mmCIF file of C-alpha atoms in Angstrom:
data_model
loop_
_atom_site.group_PDB
_atom_site.id
_atom_site.type_symbol
_atom_site.label_atom_id
_atom_site.label_comp_id
_atom_site.label_asym_id
_atom_site.label_seq_id
_atom_site.Cartn_x
_atom_site.Cartn_y
_atom_site.Cartn_z
ATOM 1 C CA MET A 1 124.052 277.803 145.070
ATOM 2 C CA ARG A 2 127.043 277.787 142.732
ATOM 3 C CA GLY A 3 125.354 277.435 139.353
ATOM 4 C CA VAL A 4 122.173 278.226 137.433
ATOM 5 C CA TYR A 5 120.882 276.114 134.562
ATOM 6 C CA ILE A 6 118.230 277.704 132.293
ATOM 7 C CA HIS A 7 116.274 275.439 129.951
ATOM 8 C CA ILE A 8 115.223 276.693 126.513
ATOM 9 C CA PRO A 9 113.086 273.894 125.034
ATOM 10 C CA PHE A 10 112.759 275.127 121.446
ATOM 11 C CA CYS A 11 114.331 273.330 118.463
ATOM 12 C CA GLN A 12 114.387 273.798 114.708
ATOM 13 C CA GLN A 13 114.762 270.006 114.362
ATOM 14 C CA ILE A 14 114.373 267.002 116.665
ATOM 15 C CA CYS A 15 117.453 264.765 116.776
ATOM 16 C CA HIS A 16 116.793 261.030 116.707
ATOM 17 C CA TYR A 17 118.668 260.347 119.970
ATOM 18 C CA CYS A 18 117.369 263.264 122.073
ATOM 19 C CA ASP A 19 115.153 262.663 125.112
ATOM 20 C CA PHE A 20 115.369 266.160 126.609
ATOM 21 C CA ASN A 21 112.286 268.325 127.127
ATOM 22 C CA LYS A 22 111.893 270.001 123.742
ATOM 23 C CA VAL A 23 109.336 271.199 121.163
ATOM 24 C CA PHE A 24 109.457 272.435 117.577
ATOM 25 C CA LEU A 25 109.945 276.212 117.606
ATOM 26 C CA LYS A 26 107.182 277.049 115.118
ATOM 27 C CA ASN A 27 103.949 278.442 116.639
ATOM 28 C CA GLN A 28 105.245 278.229 120.229
ATOM 29 C CA PRO A 29 104.696 281.009 122.837
ATOM 30 C CA VAL A 30 108.401 281.883 122.873
ATOM 31 C CA ASP A 31 108.120 285.467 124.118
ATOM 32 C CA GLN A 32 105.703 284.446 126.858
ATOM 33 C CA TYR A 33 108.038 281.631 127.886
ATOM 34 C CA ILE A 34 110.963 284.043 128.237
ATOM 35 C CA GLU A 35 108.889 286.287 130.518
ATOM 36 C CA SER A 36 107.946 283.202 132.565
ATOM 37 C CA ILE A 37 111.632 282.536 133.155
ATOM 38 C CA GLY A 38 111.812 286.036 134.637
ATOM 39 C CA GLN A 39 108.830 285.203 136.846
ATOM 40 C CA GLU A 40 110.524 282.024 138.069
ATOM 41 C CA PHE A 41 113.664 283.980 138.964
ATOM 42 C CA SER A 42 111.498 286.487 140.837
ATOM 43 C CA TYR A 43 109.548 283.851 142.788
ATOM 44 C CA MET A 44 112.737 282.011 143.712
ATOM 45 C CA LYS A 45 114.191 285.217 145.080
ATOM 46 C CA GLU A 46 110.967 285.902 147.032
ATOM 47 C CA ALA A 47 111.171 282.353 148.423
ATOM 48 C CA GLY A 48 114.587 283.164 149.890
ATOM 49 C CA TYR A 49 116.929 281.723 147.260
ATOM 50 C CA SER A 50 120.044 283.844 146.785
ATOM 51 C CA PHE A 51 121.838 284.238 143.452
ATOM 52 C CA GLU A 52 124.708 286.275 144.932
ATOM 53 C CA GLU A 53 127.245 283.425 145.039
ATOM 54 C CA VAL A 54 126.500 282.035 141.581
ATOM 55 C CA GLU A 55 129.708 281.174 139.687
ATOM 56 C CA THR A 56 128.289 279.801 136.425
ATOM 57 C CA VAL A 57 125.209 280.079 134.214
ATOM 58 C CA PHE A 58 124.383 277.535 131.519
ATOM 59 C CA LEU A 59 121.731 278.008 128.810
ATOM 60 C CA GLY A 60 120.713 274.538 127.625
ATOM 61 C CA GLY A 61 117.936 272.945 125.678
ATOM 62 C CA GLY A 62 116.500 272.312 123.290
ATOM 63 C CA THR A 63 118.484 274.906 121.451
ATOM 64 C CA PRO A 64 118.907 278.317 123.109
ATOM 65 C CA THR A 65 120.117 279.772 119.818
ATOM 66 C CA ALA A 66 116.791 278.874 118.193
ATOM 67 C CA LEU A 67 115.770 282.223 119.751
ATOM 68 C CA ASN A 68 116.130 285.270 117.486
ATOM 69 C CA VAL A 69 118.271 288.280 118.406
ATOM 70 C CA PRO A 70 115.534 290.297 120.225
ATOM 71 C CA GLN A 71 114.462 287.184 122.149
ATOM 72 C CA LEU A 72 118.040 286.373 123.159
ATOM 73 C CA ASP A 73 118.513 290.001 124.166
ATOM 74 C CA ARG A 74 115.410 289.876 126.379
ATOM 75 C CA LEU A 75 116.393 286.543 127.960
ATOM 76 C CA LEU A 76 119.910 287.735 128.762
ATOM 77 C CA THR A 77 118.578 291.031 130.131
ATOM 78 C CA ILE A 78 116.363 289.055 132.535
ATOM 79 C CA VAL A 79 119.313 286.909 133.647
ATOM 80 C CA SER A 80 121.406 289.993 134.354
ATOM 81 C CA GLN A 81 118.634 291.431 136.546
ATOM 82 C CA TYR A 82 119.129 288.582 139.023
ATOM 83 C CA ILE A 83 122.767 287.577 138.509
ATOM 84 C CA ASP A 84 125.874 289.727 138.238
ATOM 85 C CA VAL A 85 127.033 288.271 134.928
ATOM 86 C CA THR A 86 130.228 290.361 134.993
ATOM 87 C CA ALA A 87 131.390 288.383 138.043
ATOM 88 C CA LEU A 88 130.719 284.915 136.595
ATOM 89 C CA LYS A 89 133.542 282.426 136.151
ATOM 90 C CA GLU A 90 131.673 281.001 133.169
ATOM 91 C CA PHE A 91 128.515 281.794 131.174
ATOM 92 C CA THR A 92 127.795 279.125 128.550
ATOM 93 C CA THR A 93 125.176 278.666 125.889
ATOM 94 C CA GLU A 94 124.554 275.563 123.819
ATOM 95 C CA ALA A 95 124.213 276.142 120.090
ATOM 96 C CA ASN A 96 123.763 274.350 116.792
ATOM 97 C CA PRO A 97 126.219 275.091 113.965
ATOM 98 C CA ASP A 98 123.486 276.030 111.469
ATOM 99 C CA ASP A 99 121.413 278.445 113.560
ATOM 100 C CA LEU A 100 123.993 280.769 115.101
ATOM 101 C CA SER A 101 124.210 284.064 113.213
ATOM 102 C CA GLU A 102 126.739 286.848 113.661
ATOM 103 C CA GLY A 103 123.944 288.964 115.173
ATOM 104 C CA GLN A 104 123.245 286.281 117.766
ATOM 105 C CA LEU A 105 126.955 285.887 118.512
ATOM 106 C CA SER A 106 127.297 289.641 119.001
ATOM 107 C CA ILE A 107 124.377 289.903 121.459
ATOM 108 C CA LEU A 108 125.600 286.860 123.386
ATOM 109 C CA LYS A 109 129.074 288.389 123.721
ATOM 110 C CA GLU A 110 127.692 291.816 124.601
ATOM 111 C CA LYS A 111 125.449 290.370 127.348
ATOM 112 C CA GLY A 112 128.194 288.423 129.097
ATOM 113 C CA VAL A 113 128.174 284.931 127.570
ATOM 114 C CA ASN A 114 131.818 283.828 127.418
ATOM 115 C CA ARG A 115 131.640 280.165 126.384
ATOM 116 C CA LEU A 116 129.961 278.311 123.512
ATOM 117 C CA SER A 117 129.079 274.610 123.528
ATOM 118 C CA ILE A 118 128.311 273.595 119.948
ATOM 119 C CA GLY A 119 126.523 270.361 119.076
ATOM 120 C CA VAL A 120 128.503 268.819 116.212
ATOM 121 C CA GLN A 121 128.254 265.063 117.028
ATOM 122 C CA THR A 122 130.046 263.847 113.889
ATOM 123 C CA PHE A 123 131.900 265.159 110.847
ATOM 124 C CA ASN A 124 130.529 262.334 108.704
ATOM 125 C CA GLU A 125 127.717 263.804 106.623
ATOM 126 C CA ARG A 126 126.051 260.420 106.071
ATOM 127 C CA LEU A 127 125.864 259.899 109.828
ATOM 128 C CA LEU A 128 124.664 263.473 110.407
ATOM 129 C CA LYS A 129 121.591 262.801 108.272
ATOM 130 C CA GLN A 130 121.104 259.422 109.933
ATOM 131 C CA ILE A 131 120.929 260.952 113.440
ATOM 132 C CA GLY A 132 118.599 263.785 112.382
ATOM 133 C CA ARG A 133 121.064 266.677 112.242
ATOM 134 C CA THR A 134 120.669 269.382 109.584
ATOM 135 C CA HIS A 135 124.069 271.128 109.614
ATOM 136 C CA SER A 136 127.075 270.491 107.363
ATOM 137 C CA ASN A 137 130.799 270.341 108.101
ATOM 138 C CA GLU A 138 131.099 273.732 106.405
ATOM 139 C CA ASP A 139 128.558 275.149 108.874
ATOM 140 C CA VAL A 140 130.758 274.022 111.784
ATOM 141 C CA GLU A 141 133.878 275.653 110.365
ATOM 142 C CA ASN A 142 132.007 278.855 109.493
ATOM 143 C CA VAL A 143 130.355 279.245 112.910
ATOM 144 C CA ILE A 144 133.646 278.727 114.758
ATOM 145 C CA LYS A 145 135.330 281.285 112.489
ATOM 146 C CA ALA A 146 132.459 283.749 113.109
ATOM 147 C CA ALA A 147 132.550 283.137 116.878
ATOM 148 C CA ARG A 148 136.289 283.812 117.017
ATOM 149 C CA LYS A 149 135.800 286.975 114.952
ATOM 150 C CA VAL A 150 133.269 288.267 117.526
ATOM 151 C CA GLY A 151 135.720 287.475 120.341
ATOM 152 C CA PHE A 152 134.774 284.019 121.629
ATOM 153 C CA GLU A 153 137.824 281.980 122.554
ATOM 154 C CA ASN A 154 136.315 279.449 124.978
ATOM 155 C CA ILE A 155 134.559 277.135 122.513
ATOM 156 C CA SER A 156 133.631 273.486 123.012
ATOM 157 C CA ILE A 157 132.104 270.963 120.647
ATOM 158 C CA ASP A 158 130.123 267.831 121.493
ATOM 159 C CA LEU A 159 130.925 264.621 119.631
ATOM 160 C CA MET A 160 129.153 261.241 119.660
ATOM 161 C CA TYR A 161 130.447 257.762 118.940
ATOM 162 C CA SER A 162 128.972 254.263 118.712
ATOM 163 C CA LEU A 163 126.365 255.689 116.325
ATOM 164 C CA PRO A 164 124.324 253.296 114.157
ATOM 165 C CA THR A 165 126.520 251.823 111.349
ATOM 166 C CA GLN A 166 129.489 254.017 112.433
ATOM 167 C CA THR A 167 132.920 252.479 111.791
ATOM 168 C CA VAL A 168 136.148 253.006 113.749
ATOM 169 C CA LYS A 169 137.630 254.702 110.664
ATOM 170 C CA GLU A 170 134.705 257.152 110.503
ATOM 171 C CA TRP A 171 135.204 257.991 114.187
ATOM 172 C CA GLU A 172 138.925 258.528 113.606
ATOM 173 C CA ASP A 173 138.138 260.894 110.718
ATOM 174 C CA THR A 174 135.761 262.857 112.976
ATOM 175 C CA LEU A 175 138.475 263.186 115.615
ATOM 176 C CA ASP A 176 140.928 264.398 112.958
ATOM 177 C CA ARG A 177 138.486 267.100 111.838
ATOM 178 C CA ALA A 178 137.620 268.053 115.413
ATOM 179 C CA LEU A 179 141.222 268.401 116.587
ATOM 180 C CA ALA A 180 142.142 270.399 113.470
ATOM 181 C CA LEU A 181 139.822 273.130 114.815
ATOM 182 C CA ASP A 182 142.241 273.525 117.776
ATOM 183 C CA LEU A 183 139.549 274.164 120.405
ATOM 184 C CA PRO A 184 140.190 274.342 124.166
ATOM 185 C CA HIS A 185 137.459 271.820 125.061
ATOM 186 C CA TYR A 186 135.834 268.714 123.599
ATOM 187 C CA SER A 187 133.084 266.428 124.905
ATOM 188 C CA ALA A 188 132.724 262.899 123.502
ATOM 189 C CA TYR A 189 129.738 260.773 124.463
ATOM 190 C CA SER A 190 128.814 257.223 123.566
ATOM 191 C CA LEU A 191 125.290 256.982 122.170
ATOM 192 C CA ILE A 192 122.773 255.925 124.809
ATOM 193 C CA VAL A 193 119.440 254.905 123.304
ATOM 194 C CA GLU A 194 116.831 256.486 125.561
ATOM 195 C CA PRO A 195 113.098 255.660 125.713
ATOM 196 C CA LYS A 196 110.711 257.995 123.865
ATOM 197 C CA THR A 197 113.248 258.717 121.112
ATOM 198 C CA ILE A 198 113.178 257.898 117.395
ATOM 199 C CA PHE A 199 116.207 255.626 117.856
ATOM 200 C CA TYR A 200 114.493 253.742 120.673
ATOM 201 C CA ASN A 201 111.478 253.019 118.490
ATOM 202 C CA ARG A 202 113.800 251.723 115.741
ATOM 203 C CA MET A 203 115.761 249.602 118.225
ATOM 204 C CA VAL A 204 112.558 247.964 119.504
ATOM 205 C CA LYS A 205 111.730 247.043 115.882
ATOM 206 C CA GLY A 206 115.240 245.624 115.351
ATOM 207 C CA LYS A 207 116.114 248.392 112.887
ATOM 208 C CA LEU A 208 118.991 250.122 114.708
ATOM 209 C CA PRO A 209 122.338 248.539 113.713
ATOM 210 C CA LEU A 210 124.672 249.605 116.566
ATOM 211 C CA PRO A 211 128.435 248.908 116.419
ATOM 212 C CA GLY A 212 128.589 246.697 119.560
ATOM 213 C CA GLU A 213 130.470 246.876 122.874
ATOM 214 C CA ASP A 214 133.938 245.943 121.574
ATOM 215 C CA ILE A 215 133.896 248.603 118.855
ATOM 216 C CA GLU A 216 132.449 251.139 121.323
ATOM 217 C CA ALA A 217 135.357 250.419 123.711
ATOM 218 C CA GLU A 218 137.837 250.788 120.829
ATOM 219 C CA MET A 219 136.309 254.169 119.929
ATOM 220 C CA PHE A 220 136.453 255.290 123.582
ATOM 221 C CA ALA A 221 140.124 254.285 123.856
ATOM 222 C CA MET A 222 140.854 256.151 120.632
ATOM 223 C CA VAL A 223 139.319 259.439 121.826
ATOM 224 C CA ILE A 224 141.175 259.257 125.166
ATOM 225 C CA ASP A 225 144.534 258.630 123.500
ATOM 226 C CA ARG A 226 144.038 261.126 120.670
ATOM 227 C CA MET A 227 142.871 263.903 122.995
ATOM 228 C CA ASN A 228 145.687 263.362 125.482
ATOM 229 C CA ALA A 229 148.248 263.352 122.657
ATOM 230 C CA ALA A 230 146.791 266.679 121.460
ATOM 231 C CA GLY A 231 147.170 268.260 124.929
ATOM 232 C CA ARG A 232 143.495 267.964 125.893
ATOM 233 C CA ASP A 233 143.523 266.199 129.225
ATOM 234 C CA GLN A 234 140.700 263.837 130.128
ATOM 235 C CA TYR A 235 139.454 265.593 133.269
ATOM 236 C CA GLU A 236 136.114 263.727 133.359
ATOM 237 C CA ILE A 237 135.074 260.444 131.771
ATOM 238 C CA SER A 238 133.612 262.111 128.645
ATOM 239 C CA ASN A 239 135.343 265.508 128.684
ATOM 240 C CA PHE A 240 138.732 266.742 127.497
ATOM 241 C CA ALA A 241 140.291 270.186 127.841
ATOM 242 C CA LYS A 242 143.415 272.268 127.754
ATOM 243 C CA PRO A 243 144.645 273.169 131.259
ATOM 244 C CA ASP A 244 142.322 275.722 132.944
ATOM 245 C CA HIS A 245 139.552 275.175 130.361
ATOM 246 C CA PRO A 246 137.190 272.594 131.892
ATOM 247 C CA SER A 247 133.442 273.124 131.902
ATOM 248 C CA PHE A 248 133.226 274.803 135.309
ATOM 249 C CA HIS A 249 129.431 274.535 135.242
ATOM 250 C CA ASN A 250 129.450 270.774 134.744
ATOM 251 C CA LEU A 251 132.063 270.404 137.481
ATOM 252 C CA ILE A 252 129.423 271.794 139.862
ATOM 253 C CA TYR A 253 127.240 268.767 139.049
ATOM 254 C CA TRP A 254 130.087 266.267 139.382
ATOM 255 C CA GLU A 255 131.250 267.833 142.652
ATOM 256 C CA ASN A 256 127.722 267.297 144.018
ATOM 257 C CA SER A 257 127.309 271.035 144.663
ATOM 258 C CA HIS A 258 124.120 273.098 144.594
ATOM 259 C CA TYR A 259 122.558 274.683 141.519
ATOM 260 C CA ALA A 260 119.209 276.089 140.436
ATOM 261 C CA GLY A 261 117.283 274.724 137.476
ATOM 262 C CA ILE A 262 115.029 277.284 135.783
ATOM 263 C CA GLY A 263 112.632 276.664 132.903
ATOM 264 C CA ALA A 264 110.227 273.938 131.799
ATOM 265 C CA GLY A 265 111.589 270.487 132.664
ATOM 266 C CA ALA A 266 114.685 271.876 134.413
ATOM 267 C CA HIS A 267 116.162 270.115 137.444
ATOM 268 C CA GLY A 268 117.841 271.753 140.456
ATOM 269 C CA TYR A 269 119.559 270.821 143.709
ATOM 270 C CA ILE A 270 119.411 273.387 146.522
ATOM 271 C CA GLY A 271 119.917 272.691 150.214
ATOM 272 C CA GLN A 272 118.702 269.150 150.821
ATOM 273 C CA ASP A 273 116.209 269.218 147.932
ATOM 274 C CA ARG A 274 116.477 267.904 144.417
ATOM 275 C CA TYR A 275 113.563 269.187 142.356
ATOM 276 C CA ALA A 276 112.160 268.938 138.845
ATOM 277 C CA ASN A 277 110.018 271.524 137.089
ATOM 278 C CA VAL A 278 106.936 270.588 135.085
ATOM 279 C CA GLY A 279 107.739 269.882 131.443
ATOM 280 C CA PRO A 280 104.795 271.024 129.285
ATOM 281 C CA LEU A 281 105.168 274.691 128.319
ATOM 282 C CA THR A 282 101.584 275.746 128.976
ATOM 283 C CA HIS A 283 101.590 274.052 132.392
ATOM 284 C CA TYR A 284 104.874 275.791 133.268
ATOM 285 C CA ILE A 285 103.622 279.214 132.115
ATOM 286 C CA ASN A 286 100.234 278.815 133.840
ATOM 287 C CA LEU A 287 101.710 277.861 137.220
ATOM 288 C CA LEU A 288 103.927 280.947 137.173
ATOM 289 C CA ASP A 289 100.979 283.128 136.128
ATOM 290 C CA GLU A 290 99.188 281.784 139.220
ATOM 291 C CA GLY A 291 102.110 282.938 141.375
ATOM 292 C CA LYS A 292 103.478 279.437 142.018
ATOM 293 C CA LEU A 293 106.920 277.922 141.570
ATOM 294 C CA PRO A 294 106.583 275.339 138.764
ATOM 295 C CA HIS A 295 108.008 272.384 140.691
ATOM 296 C CA LYS A 296 106.546 269.020 139.674
ATOM 297 C CA GLU A 297 108.369 267.079 142.360
ATOM 298 C CA VAL A 298 110.721 267.808 145.241
ATOM 299 C CA HIS A 299 112.839 265.082 146.813
ATOM 300 C CA GLU A 300 114.649 265.577 150.103
ATOM 301 C CA VAL A 301 118.054 263.954 149.701
ATOM 302 C CA SER A 302 118.960 261.732 152.656
ATOM 303 C CA LEU A 303 122.460 261.544 154.123
ATOM 304 C CA ALA A 304 122.949 258.088 152.584
ATOM 305 C CA GLU A 305 121.859 259.329 149.140
ATOM 306 C CA SER A 306 124.137 262.356 149.396
ATOM 307 C CA MET A 307 127.126 260.141 150.239
ATOM 308 C CA GLU A 308 126.294 257.795 147.339
ATOM 309 C CA GLU A 309 126.057 260.746 144.944
ATOM 310 C CA GLU A 310 129.348 262.140 146.242
ATOM 311 C CA MET A 311 131.013 258.915 145.106
ATOM 312 C CA PHE A 312 129.426 258.125 141.768
ATOM 313 C CA LEU A 313 129.430 261.746 140.618
ATOM 314 C CA GLY A 314 132.880 262.542 142.039
ATOM 315 C CA LEU A 315 134.500 259.449 140.559
ATOM 316 C CA ARG A 316 133.481 260.626 137.080
ATOM 317 C CA ILE A 317 136.144 263.311 137.549
ATOM 318 C CA ILE A 318 139.569 261.858 136.723
ATOM 319 C CA GLU A 319 141.112 263.525 139.784
ATOM 320 C CA GLY A 320 138.618 261.534 141.865
ATOM 321 C CA VAL A 321 137.115 262.063 145.323
ATOM 322 C CA SER A 322 139.082 263.774 148.096
ATOM 323 C CA MET A 323 139.016 261.556 151.197
ATOM 324 C CA LYS A 324 139.611 264.556 153.480
ATOM 325 C CA GLY A 325 136.898 266.502 151.659
ATOM 326 C CA PHE A 326 134.455 263.600 152.120
ATOM 327 C CA GLU A 327 135.158 263.445 155.855
ATOM 328 C CA GLN A 328 134.776 267.214 156.281
ATOM 329 C CA LYS A 329 131.474 267.216 154.359
ATOM 330 C CA PHE A 330 129.870 264.197 156.030
ATOM 331 C CA GLN A 331 131.683 264.073 159.385
ATOM 332 C CA ARG A 332 132.764 260.460 158.915
ATOM 333 C CA PRO A 333 135.794 258.799 157.258
ATOM 334 C CA ILE A 334 135.202 257.521 153.739
ATOM 335 C CA HIS A 335 136.489 254.043 154.629
ATOM 336 C CA LYS A 336 133.995 253.768 157.487
ATOM 337 C CA VAL A 337 131.133 254.243 155.002
ATOM 338 C CA PHE A 338 132.514 252.589 151.860
ATOM 339 C CA GLY A 339 135.421 250.446 153.088
ATOM 340 C CA LYS A 340 134.192 247.171 151.543
ATOM 341 C CA PRO A 341 133.471 248.444 148.021
ATOM 342 C CA ILE A 342 136.729 250.439 147.989
ATOM 343 C CA GLU A 343 138.741 247.330 148.923
ATOM 344 C CA LYS A 344 136.850 245.153 146.412
ATOM 345 C CA LEU A 345 137.308 247.633 143.551
ATOM 346 C CA GLN A 346 141.017 248.072 144.361
ATOM 347 C CA GLN A 347 141.485 244.307 144.183
ATOM 348 C CA GLN A 348 139.708 244.287 140.817
ATOM 349 C CA GLY A 349 142.055 246.996 139.533
ATOM 350 C CA LEU A 350 139.213 249.482 138.980
ATOM 351 C CA LEU A 351 140.025 251.947 141.766
ATOM 352 C CA LYS A 352 143.217 253.318 143.275
ATOM 353 C CA ILE A 353 144.296 255.652 146.058
ATOM 354 C CA ASP A 354 146.447 258.518 144.794
ATOM 355 C CA GLY A 355 147.532 260.677 147.741
ATOM 356 C CA ASP A 356 144.340 262.095 149.271
ATOM 357 C CA HIS A 357 142.212 261.058 146.295
ATOM 358 C CA LEU A 358 140.282 257.934 145.471
ATOM 359 C CA ARG A 359 140.148 257.671 141.686
ATOM 360 C CA LEU A 360 139.363 255.349 138.803
ATOM 361 C CA THR A 361 142.171 253.449 137.093
ATOM 362 C CA ARG A 362 142.186 253.374 133.275
ATOM 363 C CA LYS A 363 140.429 250.005 133.509
ATOM 364 C CA GLY A 364 137.923 251.597 135.907
ATOM 365 C CA ILE A 365 137.222 254.421 133.468
ATOM 366 C CA PHE A 366 136.084 251.814 130.933
ATOM 367 C CA GLN A 367 133.904 250.074 133.531
ATOM 368 C CA GLY A 368 132.533 253.165 135.276
ATOM 369 C CA ASN A 369 128.986 251.887 135.718
ATOM 370 C CA THR A 370 130.268 248.737 137.426
ATOM 371 C CA VAL A 371 132.222 250.916 139.857
ATOM 372 C CA PHE A 372 129.381 253.336 140.568
ATOM 373 C CA GLN A 373 126.917 250.546 141.412
ATOM 374 C CA GLU A 374 129.193 249.387 144.229
ATOM 375 C CA PHE A 375 128.547 252.657 146.091
ATOM 376 C CA LEU A 376 124.786 252.211 146.388
ATOM 377 C CA LEU A 377 124.340 251.725 150.135
ATOM 378 C CA GLY A 378 120.921 250.110 149.746
ATOM 379 C CA ASP A 379 122.353 247.160 147.825
#
C-alpha cells in the first residue's frame, strides 16, 4: 500500500454541509479511541498487511486537531510504531483555524507531520456563520503565521463556492484573501448537498437558496483562471498548487493505488478489496477489543470495476490517464476497452489525446460527471 488514512471523528462543531463520520468531542471516549487505532494497526500487521512501502499518511476527520496535545502526542507515537514517518513523502493533518494552538503545532512538527490542510471554506464572515463555522478571518491569518513560525511551509487551505446566497463578488473577495496568504496549495470545492446534513434538511423544506448552475460555473471558471494566473497550476479538477506541491496523498486515490483506512468509518483499498470500517465509535472499539478487524463490509473489485475506476479517477487529474500505463496495468489496450466512449467524447470536445495521455479538455473539466459516466462498462 502507498498511503494510510486515519480517521479522527471528533469535532468541536458540526458544519451544516458535512456528511462525514463525526461526533461532538464532549464526553466521548477519546483516549480509548486512540488506543483502538493502535489495536487496528496491530491486527492489520498480524493479518499480513505491510506498512513498509507507505509514502503518505493523512489524518482526517472530523477534526484531528480537536485532540489536545497529550492525545495528539499519543496518536502520533502509535503511528510511528508502525510507519517510519521520517521516510514519508508527506504526512498531513486536517485542522480548523480556531482550534490549532502553538503547542499542537509544535507536537505535530516534532512527530513528523509536514503538511497542514486547513478548513477555511470562505473569508466572508456572514457565510461562515451560515455554514456552521466558528472561526474568523483573523483566526486564519493567526494560525498560518503560527504554523510558519513553528516551521510548517507546506500549508493548504480548503475553500468552498456555490454556497447558499453566495455572490460572485463574495467568491472573488475570498479568492483575493486566500491568494494574499501566498500558500503553496489550495483546494476549491463546489458545495454538494449530501443526505443526512443540516443543509439537506433545509433544501428538502425549500429553505436553501443556492446560487444556481450558471453562477456555479462562473465561480469555477474564476478560481481556475485566478489560481493559474497566481502560479498555482490546476493539477486536479478541484486542486491547485505550485510546482512540486500537490497533495501526494490524494494523488494516491486518483491514481487508483492502494491505501489503508484506519479508524471508525474509514475506507481502504488493498489488493483487490475495497473495505469500509464500522462507523459508531463504541462498535468500532468493541470489535477491536474482541480481537477483530472492524470491517463493516469488504467488496472484491472486479477487473471491469478496476478499469472503470482507473478512468474516472485518473481523468480527474489534469495530466490525465497514461495509455501505456493502462495497458501495462490491465494487459489490454485502452482503446480496446473504451474505444467507443473515447471517440464519442473526443467528438463532443470533452476529451483529447495529448501524447501518451488521455485527458479532459477545458470544456470537459466543466462537464466531468458527464465524461465519467461514459466509462461505466455496465451501461
